[in-house]
Short mmCIF file of C-alpha atoms in Angstrom, two decimals:
data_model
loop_
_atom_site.label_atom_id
_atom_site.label_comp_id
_atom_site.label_asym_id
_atom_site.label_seq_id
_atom_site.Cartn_x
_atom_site.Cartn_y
_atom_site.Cartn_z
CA UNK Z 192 59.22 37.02 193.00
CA UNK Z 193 58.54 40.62 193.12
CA UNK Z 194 55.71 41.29 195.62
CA UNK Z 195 54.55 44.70 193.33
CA UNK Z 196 53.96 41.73 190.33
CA UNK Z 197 50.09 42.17 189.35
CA UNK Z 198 48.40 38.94 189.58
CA UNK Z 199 47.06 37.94 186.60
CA UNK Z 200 45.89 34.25 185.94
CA UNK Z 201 45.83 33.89 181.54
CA UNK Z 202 43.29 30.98 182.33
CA UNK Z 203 40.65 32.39 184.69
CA UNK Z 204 38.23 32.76 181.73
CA UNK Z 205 38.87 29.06 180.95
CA UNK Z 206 38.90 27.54 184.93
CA UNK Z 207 35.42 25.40 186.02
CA UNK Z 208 35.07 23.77 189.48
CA UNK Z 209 36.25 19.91 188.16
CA UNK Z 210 39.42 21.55 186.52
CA UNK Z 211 42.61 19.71 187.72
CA UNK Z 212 44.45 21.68 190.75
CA UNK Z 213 47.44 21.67 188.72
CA UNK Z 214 47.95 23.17 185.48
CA UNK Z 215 51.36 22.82 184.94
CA UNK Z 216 53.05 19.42 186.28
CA UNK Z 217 56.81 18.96 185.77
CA UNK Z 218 59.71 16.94 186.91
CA UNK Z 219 63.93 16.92 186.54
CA UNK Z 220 66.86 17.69 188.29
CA UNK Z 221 67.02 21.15 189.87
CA UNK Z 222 70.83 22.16 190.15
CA UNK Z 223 72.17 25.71 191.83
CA UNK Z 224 73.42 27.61 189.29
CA UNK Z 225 76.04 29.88 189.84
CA UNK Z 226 76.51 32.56 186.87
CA UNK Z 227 79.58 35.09 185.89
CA UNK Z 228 78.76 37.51 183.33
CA UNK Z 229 80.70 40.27 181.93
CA UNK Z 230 83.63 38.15 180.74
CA UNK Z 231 85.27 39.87 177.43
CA UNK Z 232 86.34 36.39 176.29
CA UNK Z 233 86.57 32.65 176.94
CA UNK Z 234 88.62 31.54 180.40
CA UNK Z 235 92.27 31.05 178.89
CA UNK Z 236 94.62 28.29 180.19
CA UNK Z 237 96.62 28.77 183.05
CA UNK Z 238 95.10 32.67 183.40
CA UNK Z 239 92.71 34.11 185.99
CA UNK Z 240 89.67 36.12 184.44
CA UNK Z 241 87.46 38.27 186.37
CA UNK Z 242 83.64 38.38 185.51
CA UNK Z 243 82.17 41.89 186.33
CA UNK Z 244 78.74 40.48 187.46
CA UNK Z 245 77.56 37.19 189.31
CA UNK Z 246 74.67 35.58 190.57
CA UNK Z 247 73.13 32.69 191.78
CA UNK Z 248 69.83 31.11 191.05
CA UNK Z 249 68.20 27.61 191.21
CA UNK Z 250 68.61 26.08 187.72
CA UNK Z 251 68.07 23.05 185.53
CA UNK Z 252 64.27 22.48 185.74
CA UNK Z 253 64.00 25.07 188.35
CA UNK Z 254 64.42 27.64 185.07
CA UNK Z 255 61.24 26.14 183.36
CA UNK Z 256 58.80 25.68 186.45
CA UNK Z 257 59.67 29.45 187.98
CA UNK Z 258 58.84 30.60 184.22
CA UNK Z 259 55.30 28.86 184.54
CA UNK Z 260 54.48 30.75 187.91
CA UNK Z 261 55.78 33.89 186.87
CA UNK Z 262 52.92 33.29 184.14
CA UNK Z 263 50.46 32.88 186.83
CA UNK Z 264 50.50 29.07 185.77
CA UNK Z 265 49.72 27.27 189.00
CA UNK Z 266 52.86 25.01 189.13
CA UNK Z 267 53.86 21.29 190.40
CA UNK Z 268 57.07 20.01 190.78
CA UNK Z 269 58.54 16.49 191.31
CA UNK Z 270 62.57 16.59 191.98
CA UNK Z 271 65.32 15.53 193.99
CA UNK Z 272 66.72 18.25 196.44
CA UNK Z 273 70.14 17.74 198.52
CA UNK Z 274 70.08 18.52 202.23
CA UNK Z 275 72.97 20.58 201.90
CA UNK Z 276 72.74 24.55 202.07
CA UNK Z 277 72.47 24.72 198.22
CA UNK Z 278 69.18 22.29 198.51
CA UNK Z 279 67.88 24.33 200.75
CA UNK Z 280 68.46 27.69 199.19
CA UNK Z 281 66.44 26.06 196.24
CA UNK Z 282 63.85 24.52 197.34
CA UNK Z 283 63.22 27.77 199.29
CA UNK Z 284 63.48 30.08 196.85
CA UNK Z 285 61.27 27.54 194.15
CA UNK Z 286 58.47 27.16 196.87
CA UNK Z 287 58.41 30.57 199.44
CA UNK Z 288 59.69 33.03 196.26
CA UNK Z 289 57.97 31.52 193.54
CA UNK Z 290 54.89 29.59 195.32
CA UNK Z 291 55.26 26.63 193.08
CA UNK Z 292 53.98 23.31 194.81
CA UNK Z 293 56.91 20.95 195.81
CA UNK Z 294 54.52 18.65 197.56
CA UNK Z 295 55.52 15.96 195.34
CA UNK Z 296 59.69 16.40 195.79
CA UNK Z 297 61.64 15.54 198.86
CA UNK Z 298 65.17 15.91 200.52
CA UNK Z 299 67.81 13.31 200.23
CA UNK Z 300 69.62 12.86 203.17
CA UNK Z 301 73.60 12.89 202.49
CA UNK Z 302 73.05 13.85 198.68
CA UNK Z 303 74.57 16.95 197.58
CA UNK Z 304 72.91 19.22 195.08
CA UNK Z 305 74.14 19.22 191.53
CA UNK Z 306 75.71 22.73 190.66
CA UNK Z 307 76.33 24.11 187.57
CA UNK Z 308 78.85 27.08 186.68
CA UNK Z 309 77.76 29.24 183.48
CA UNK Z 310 79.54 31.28 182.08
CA UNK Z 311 78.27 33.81 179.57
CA UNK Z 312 80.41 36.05 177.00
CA UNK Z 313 80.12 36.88 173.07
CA UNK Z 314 76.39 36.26 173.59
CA UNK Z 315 76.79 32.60 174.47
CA UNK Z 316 77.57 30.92 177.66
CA UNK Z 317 80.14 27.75 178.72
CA UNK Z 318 79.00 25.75 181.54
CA UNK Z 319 80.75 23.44 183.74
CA UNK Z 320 78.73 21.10 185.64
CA UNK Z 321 78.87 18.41 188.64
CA UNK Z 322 76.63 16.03 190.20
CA UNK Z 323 75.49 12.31 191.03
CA UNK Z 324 71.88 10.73 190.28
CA UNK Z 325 69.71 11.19 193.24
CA UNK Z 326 68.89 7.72 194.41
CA UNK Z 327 64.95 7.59 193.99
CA UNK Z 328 62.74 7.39 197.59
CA UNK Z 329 61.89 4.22 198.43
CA UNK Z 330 58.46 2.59 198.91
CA UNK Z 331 57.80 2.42 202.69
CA UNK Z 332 55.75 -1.00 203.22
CA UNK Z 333 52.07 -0.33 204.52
CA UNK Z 334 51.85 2.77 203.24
CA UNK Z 335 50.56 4.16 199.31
CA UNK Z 336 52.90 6.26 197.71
CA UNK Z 337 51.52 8.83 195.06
CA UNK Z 338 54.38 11.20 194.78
CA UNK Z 339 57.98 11.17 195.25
CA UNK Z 340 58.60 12.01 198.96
CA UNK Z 341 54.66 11.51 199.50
CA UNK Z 342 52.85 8.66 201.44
CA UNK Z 343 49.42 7.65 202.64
CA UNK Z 344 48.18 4.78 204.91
CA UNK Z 345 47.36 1.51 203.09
CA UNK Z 346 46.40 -1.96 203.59
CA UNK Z 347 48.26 -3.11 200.74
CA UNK Z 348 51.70 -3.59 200.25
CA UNK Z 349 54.22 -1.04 199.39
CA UNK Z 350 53.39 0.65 195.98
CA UNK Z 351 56.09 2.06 193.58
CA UNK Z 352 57.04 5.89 194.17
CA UNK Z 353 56.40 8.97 191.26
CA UNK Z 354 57.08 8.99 188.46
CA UNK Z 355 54.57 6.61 187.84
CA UNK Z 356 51.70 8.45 189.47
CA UNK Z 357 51.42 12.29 188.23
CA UNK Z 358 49.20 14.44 189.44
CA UNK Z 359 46.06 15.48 187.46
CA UNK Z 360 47.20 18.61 185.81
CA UNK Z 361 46.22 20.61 182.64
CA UNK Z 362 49.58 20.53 180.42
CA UNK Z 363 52.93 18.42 181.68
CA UNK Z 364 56.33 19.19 180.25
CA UNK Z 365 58.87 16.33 179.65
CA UNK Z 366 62.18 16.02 178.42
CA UNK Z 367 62.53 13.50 175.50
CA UNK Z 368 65.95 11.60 175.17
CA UNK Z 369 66.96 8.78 172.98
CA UNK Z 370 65.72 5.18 173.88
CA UNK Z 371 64.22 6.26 177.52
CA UNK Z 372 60.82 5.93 178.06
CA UNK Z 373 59.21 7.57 181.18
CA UNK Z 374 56.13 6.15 182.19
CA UNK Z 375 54.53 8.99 183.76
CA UNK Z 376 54.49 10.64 180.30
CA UNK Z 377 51.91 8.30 179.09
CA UNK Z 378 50.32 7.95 182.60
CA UNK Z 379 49.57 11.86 182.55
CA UNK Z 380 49.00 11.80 179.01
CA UNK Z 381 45.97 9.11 179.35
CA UNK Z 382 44.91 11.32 182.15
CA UNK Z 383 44.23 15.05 179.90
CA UNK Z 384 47.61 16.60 180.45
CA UNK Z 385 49.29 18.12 176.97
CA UNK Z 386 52.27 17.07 176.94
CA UNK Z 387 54.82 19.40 175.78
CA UNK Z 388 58.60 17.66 174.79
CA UNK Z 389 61.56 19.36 174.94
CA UNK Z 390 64.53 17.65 173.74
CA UNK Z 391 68.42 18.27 173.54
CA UNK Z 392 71.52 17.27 171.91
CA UNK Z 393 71.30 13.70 170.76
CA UNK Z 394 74.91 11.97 171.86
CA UNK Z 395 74.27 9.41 170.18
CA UNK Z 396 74.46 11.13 166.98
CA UNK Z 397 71.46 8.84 165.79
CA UNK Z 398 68.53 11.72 165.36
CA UNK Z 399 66.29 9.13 165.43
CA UNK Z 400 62.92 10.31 165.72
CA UNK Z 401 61.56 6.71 166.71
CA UNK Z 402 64.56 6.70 169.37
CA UNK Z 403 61.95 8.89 170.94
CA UNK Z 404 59.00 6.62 172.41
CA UNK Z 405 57.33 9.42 174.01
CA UNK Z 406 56.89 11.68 171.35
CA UNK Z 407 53.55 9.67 170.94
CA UNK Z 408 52.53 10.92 173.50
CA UNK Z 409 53.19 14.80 172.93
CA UNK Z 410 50.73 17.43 171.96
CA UNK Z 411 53.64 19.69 171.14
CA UNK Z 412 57.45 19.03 169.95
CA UNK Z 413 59.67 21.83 170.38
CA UNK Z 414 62.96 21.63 169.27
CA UNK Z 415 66.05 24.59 168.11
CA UNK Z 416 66.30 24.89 164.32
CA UNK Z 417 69.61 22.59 164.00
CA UNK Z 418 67.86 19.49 166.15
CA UNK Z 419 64.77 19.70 164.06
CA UNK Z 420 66.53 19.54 160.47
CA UNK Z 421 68.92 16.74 161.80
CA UNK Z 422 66.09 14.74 163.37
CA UNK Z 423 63.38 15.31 159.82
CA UNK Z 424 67.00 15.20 157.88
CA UNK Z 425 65.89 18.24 155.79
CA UNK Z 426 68.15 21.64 155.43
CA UNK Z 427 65.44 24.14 156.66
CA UNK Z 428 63.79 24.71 159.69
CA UNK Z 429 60.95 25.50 158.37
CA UNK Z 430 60.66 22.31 156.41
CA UNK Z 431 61.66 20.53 159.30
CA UNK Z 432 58.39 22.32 161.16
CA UNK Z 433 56.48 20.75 158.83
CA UNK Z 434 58.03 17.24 158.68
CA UNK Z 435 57.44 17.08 162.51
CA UNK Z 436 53.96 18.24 162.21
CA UNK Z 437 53.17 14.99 160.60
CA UNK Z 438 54.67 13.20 163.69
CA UNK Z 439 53.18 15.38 166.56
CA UNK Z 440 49.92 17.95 166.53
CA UNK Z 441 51.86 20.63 166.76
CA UNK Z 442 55.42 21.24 165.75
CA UNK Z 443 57.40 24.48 167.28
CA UNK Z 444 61.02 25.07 165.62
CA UNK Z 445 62.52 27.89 167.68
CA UNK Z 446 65.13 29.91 165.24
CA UNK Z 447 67.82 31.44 167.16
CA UNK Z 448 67.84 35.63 166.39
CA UNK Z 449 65.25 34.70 163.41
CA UNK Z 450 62.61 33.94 165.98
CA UNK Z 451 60.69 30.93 165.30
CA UNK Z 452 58.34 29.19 163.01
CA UNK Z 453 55.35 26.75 164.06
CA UNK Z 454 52.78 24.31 162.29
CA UNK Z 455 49.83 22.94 163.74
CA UNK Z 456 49.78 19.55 161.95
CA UNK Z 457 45.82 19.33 162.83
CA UNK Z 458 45.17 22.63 160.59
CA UNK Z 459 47.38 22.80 158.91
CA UNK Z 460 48.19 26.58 159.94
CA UNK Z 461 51.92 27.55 160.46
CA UNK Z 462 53.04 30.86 161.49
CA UNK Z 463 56.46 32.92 161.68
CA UNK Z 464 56.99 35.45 164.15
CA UNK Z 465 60.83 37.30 164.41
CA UNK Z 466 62.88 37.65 167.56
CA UNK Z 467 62.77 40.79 169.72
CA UNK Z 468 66.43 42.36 169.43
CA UNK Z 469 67.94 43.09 172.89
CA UNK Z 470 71.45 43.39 174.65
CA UNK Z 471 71.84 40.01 176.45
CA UNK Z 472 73.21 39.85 179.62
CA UNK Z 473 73.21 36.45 180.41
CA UNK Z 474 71.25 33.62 177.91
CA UNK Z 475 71.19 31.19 180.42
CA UNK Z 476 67.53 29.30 180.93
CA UNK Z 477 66.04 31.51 177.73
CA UNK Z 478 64.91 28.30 175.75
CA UNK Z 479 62.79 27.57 179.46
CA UNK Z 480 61.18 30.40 179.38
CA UNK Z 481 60.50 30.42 175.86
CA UNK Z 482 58.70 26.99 176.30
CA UNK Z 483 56.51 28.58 179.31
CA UNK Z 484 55.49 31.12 177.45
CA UNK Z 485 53.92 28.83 174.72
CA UNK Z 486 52.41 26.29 177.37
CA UNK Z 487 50.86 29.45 178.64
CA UNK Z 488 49.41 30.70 175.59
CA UNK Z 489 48.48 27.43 174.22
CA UNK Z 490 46.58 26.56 177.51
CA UNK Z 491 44.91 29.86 177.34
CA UNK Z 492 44.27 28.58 173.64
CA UNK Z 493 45.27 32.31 172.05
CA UNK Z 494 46.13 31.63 167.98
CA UNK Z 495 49.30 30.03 166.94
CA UNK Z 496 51.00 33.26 166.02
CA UNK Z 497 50.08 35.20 169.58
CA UNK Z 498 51.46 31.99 171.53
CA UNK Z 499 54.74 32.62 169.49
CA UNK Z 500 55.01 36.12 169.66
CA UNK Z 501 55.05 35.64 173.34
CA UNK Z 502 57.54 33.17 174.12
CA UNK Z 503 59.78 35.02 172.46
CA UNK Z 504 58.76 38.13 173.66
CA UNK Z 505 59.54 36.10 177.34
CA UNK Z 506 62.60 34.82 176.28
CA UNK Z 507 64.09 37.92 175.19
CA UNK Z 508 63.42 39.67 178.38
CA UNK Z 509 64.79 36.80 180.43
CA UNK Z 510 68.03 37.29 178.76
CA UNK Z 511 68.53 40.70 179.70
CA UNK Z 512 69.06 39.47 183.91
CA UNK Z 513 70.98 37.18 185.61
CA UNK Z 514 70.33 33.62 185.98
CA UNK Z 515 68.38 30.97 184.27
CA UNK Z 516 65.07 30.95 186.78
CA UNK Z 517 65.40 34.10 188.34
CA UNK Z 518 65.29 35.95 185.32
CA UNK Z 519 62.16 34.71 184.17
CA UNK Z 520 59.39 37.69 183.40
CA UNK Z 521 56.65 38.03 185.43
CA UNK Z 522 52.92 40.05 184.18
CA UNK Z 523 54.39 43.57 185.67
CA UNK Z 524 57.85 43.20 183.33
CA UNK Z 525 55.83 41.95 180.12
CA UNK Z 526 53.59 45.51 180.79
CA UNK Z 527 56.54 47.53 181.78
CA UNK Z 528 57.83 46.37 178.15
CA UNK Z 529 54.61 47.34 176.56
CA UNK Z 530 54.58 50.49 178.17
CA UNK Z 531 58.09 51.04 177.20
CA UNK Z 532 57.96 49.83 173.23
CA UNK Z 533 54.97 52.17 172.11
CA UNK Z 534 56.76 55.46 173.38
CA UNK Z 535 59.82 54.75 171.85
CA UNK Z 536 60.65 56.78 168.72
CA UNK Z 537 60.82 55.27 165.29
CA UNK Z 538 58.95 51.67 165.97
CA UNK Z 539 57.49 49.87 162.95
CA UNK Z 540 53.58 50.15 163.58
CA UNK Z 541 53.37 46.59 162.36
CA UNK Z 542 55.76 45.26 164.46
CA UNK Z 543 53.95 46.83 167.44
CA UNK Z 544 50.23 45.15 166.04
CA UNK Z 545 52.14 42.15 166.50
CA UNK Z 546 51.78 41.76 170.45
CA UNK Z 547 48.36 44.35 170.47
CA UNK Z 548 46.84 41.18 171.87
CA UNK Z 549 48.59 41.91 174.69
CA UNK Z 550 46.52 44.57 175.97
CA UNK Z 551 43.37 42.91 176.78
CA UNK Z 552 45.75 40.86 179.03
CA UNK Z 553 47.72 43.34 180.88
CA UNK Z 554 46.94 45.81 183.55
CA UNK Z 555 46.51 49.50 182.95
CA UNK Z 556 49.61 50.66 185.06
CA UNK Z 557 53.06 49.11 185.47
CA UNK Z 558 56.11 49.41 186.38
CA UNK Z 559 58.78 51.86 185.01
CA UNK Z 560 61.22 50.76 183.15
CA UNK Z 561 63.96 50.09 183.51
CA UNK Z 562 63.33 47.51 186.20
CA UNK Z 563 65.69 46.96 189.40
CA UNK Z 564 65.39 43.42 190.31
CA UNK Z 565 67.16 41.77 193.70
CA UNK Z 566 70.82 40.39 192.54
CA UNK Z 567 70.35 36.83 193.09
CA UNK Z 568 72.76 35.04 195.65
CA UNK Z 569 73.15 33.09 198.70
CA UNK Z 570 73.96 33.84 201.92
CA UNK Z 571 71.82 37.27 203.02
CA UNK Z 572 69.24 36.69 205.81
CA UNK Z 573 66.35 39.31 206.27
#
């Protein structure tokens, strides 16, 4: 994280003194993702293509939870990390670069860290990925365990290890899949969190929306426009919206280049806002962000249409860098953007009223633009 990023915390207005510690509490598997960009085409069979940029960057949940601290969102993470040099390139990077709390993760001895290989070109991307399931911590007898890789003394016998036992936390962010049921979901749930559920391609080819027990449990659904219409069975996304609003309070349909469309099924308010037209460098981790940027402005409980307008305004400048986590805005590149957009020649005035909520959030200097970020890789020491 840049150390020139202005620190501004969306919820300060909102914090009291019995507020959870944690706002944001997520878990998953964090992979290192390595990224060539540049490519004029697909790899072809049998041929050797050279990429004319490449980076490296913690990925997989890694992408979501550096997008929450970038946001000032103070961040909790459960995972798995290998003891290899790629685990500890992440975990570094996630908890001295980023500052987000990996109290509640731990090292597996012997396990090596799931990489993935993206690969982006046409504005899309291919990946290629390897890994094993990290074989969960296990209970050590006498002591209490509250958190994966976490233990306190105890009379008792040996209790089971996260992810039954979340952390206290303001909003938690799980990933739904077809007949799997975590229990922390419902544990945090009970507990206050919102729970925000992101979902993905259904193999089963079922799009079952009761294949999905913890989607009673979600304050917010958020899938792309062609999961929403096959789960609702409808031929619009914005129908689809409003189908899933009757399942979940609110219903968030993201829309590719259209932008994307929301309903709050408790109001019955929906709202539409377009995407933000830039050159993509690399679209890897941009749905992530995109989801941080709505947990943000939903915690900071701004209006349906500003929490839209700014996860996509996040997601379209992640795509512009490298990398799926390491791309992720922070305060000083939103303002830089802001600065940029009203002196540029020929922009729709009601476009720009759009994101003019933006300046009671955003300090009155920034950075210019464009920005130079660090290339990410492994391998240089200070």
């Amino acid at each position: 994280m840049s150390t020139d990023t202005p620190g501004i915390d969306p919820l300060e207005a909102l914090r009291a003194p019995r507020d959870p510690a944690c706002d944001v509490f997520l878990t998953g598997p964090v992979f290192l993702d390595i990224i060539f960009t540049g490519l004029d085409s697909a790899p072809v069979r049998g041929t050797e293509s050279w990429a004319r940029g490449m980076g490296s960057s913690p990925g997989g949940v890694a992408n979501m939870a550096t997008a929450l601290a970038r946001l000032g969102l103070r961040t909790a993470l459960a995972a798995a990390f290998g003891d290899d040099h790629y685990g500890e390139y992440c975990w570094d990077a996630l908890e001295q670069g980023e500052g987000i709390d990996l109290s509640m993760s731990h090292t597996v001895p012997g396990w090596h860290s799931p990489v993935t290989v993206s690969m982006a070109y046409e504005g899309e991307r291919t990946m290629v990925s390897h890994g094993h399931e990290a074989p969960a911590p296990a209970p050590v007898a006498g002591t209490s365990t509250g958190a994966a890789g976490t233990t306190g003394t105890s009379t008792g016998a040996a209790t089971p290890v996260f992810p039954q036992c979340p952390p206290r936390a303001r909003a938690a962010i799980a990933s739904l899949a077809p007949g799997r049921s975590e229990p922390w979901v419902a544990t945090a749930a009970r507990d206050g969190a919102l729970v925000f559920g992101d979902v993905g391609w259904d193999e089963t080819g079922r799009w079952d929306l009761d294949a999905l027990p913890d989607l009673a449990h979600c304050e917010a659904f958020l899938p792309n426009a062609e999961e929403a219409m096959r789960y609702t069975r409808t031929d619009c996304p914005r129908a689809a919206a409003h189908a899933l609003a009757e399942r979940v309070p609110l219903a968030v349909v993201t829309l590719g280049a259209e932008g994307a469309y929301a309903v709050d099924g408790r109001s019955g308010t929906a709202a539409a806002v377009p995407a933000i037209e830039v050159e993509a460098l690399d679209p890897t981790g941009a749905g992530d962000v995109f989801v941080a940027g709505f947990v943000t402005g939903t915690l900071a409980d701004w209006p349906l249409a500003d929490r839209l307008a700014f996860a996509g305004l996040t997601a379209a400048l992640s795509v512009q860098e490298f990398g799926g986590s390491l791309s992720a805005p922070g305060w000083a590149e939103i303002a830089a953007w802001w600065q940029l957009i009203r002196t540029c020649d020929r922009q729709d005035p009601a476009a720009l009223e759009r994101y003019a909520f933006l300046d009671d959030l955003l300090p009155t200097t920034a950075r210019v633009w464009p920005l130079r970020r660090a290339v990410p890789t492994i391998g240089f020491r200070q």
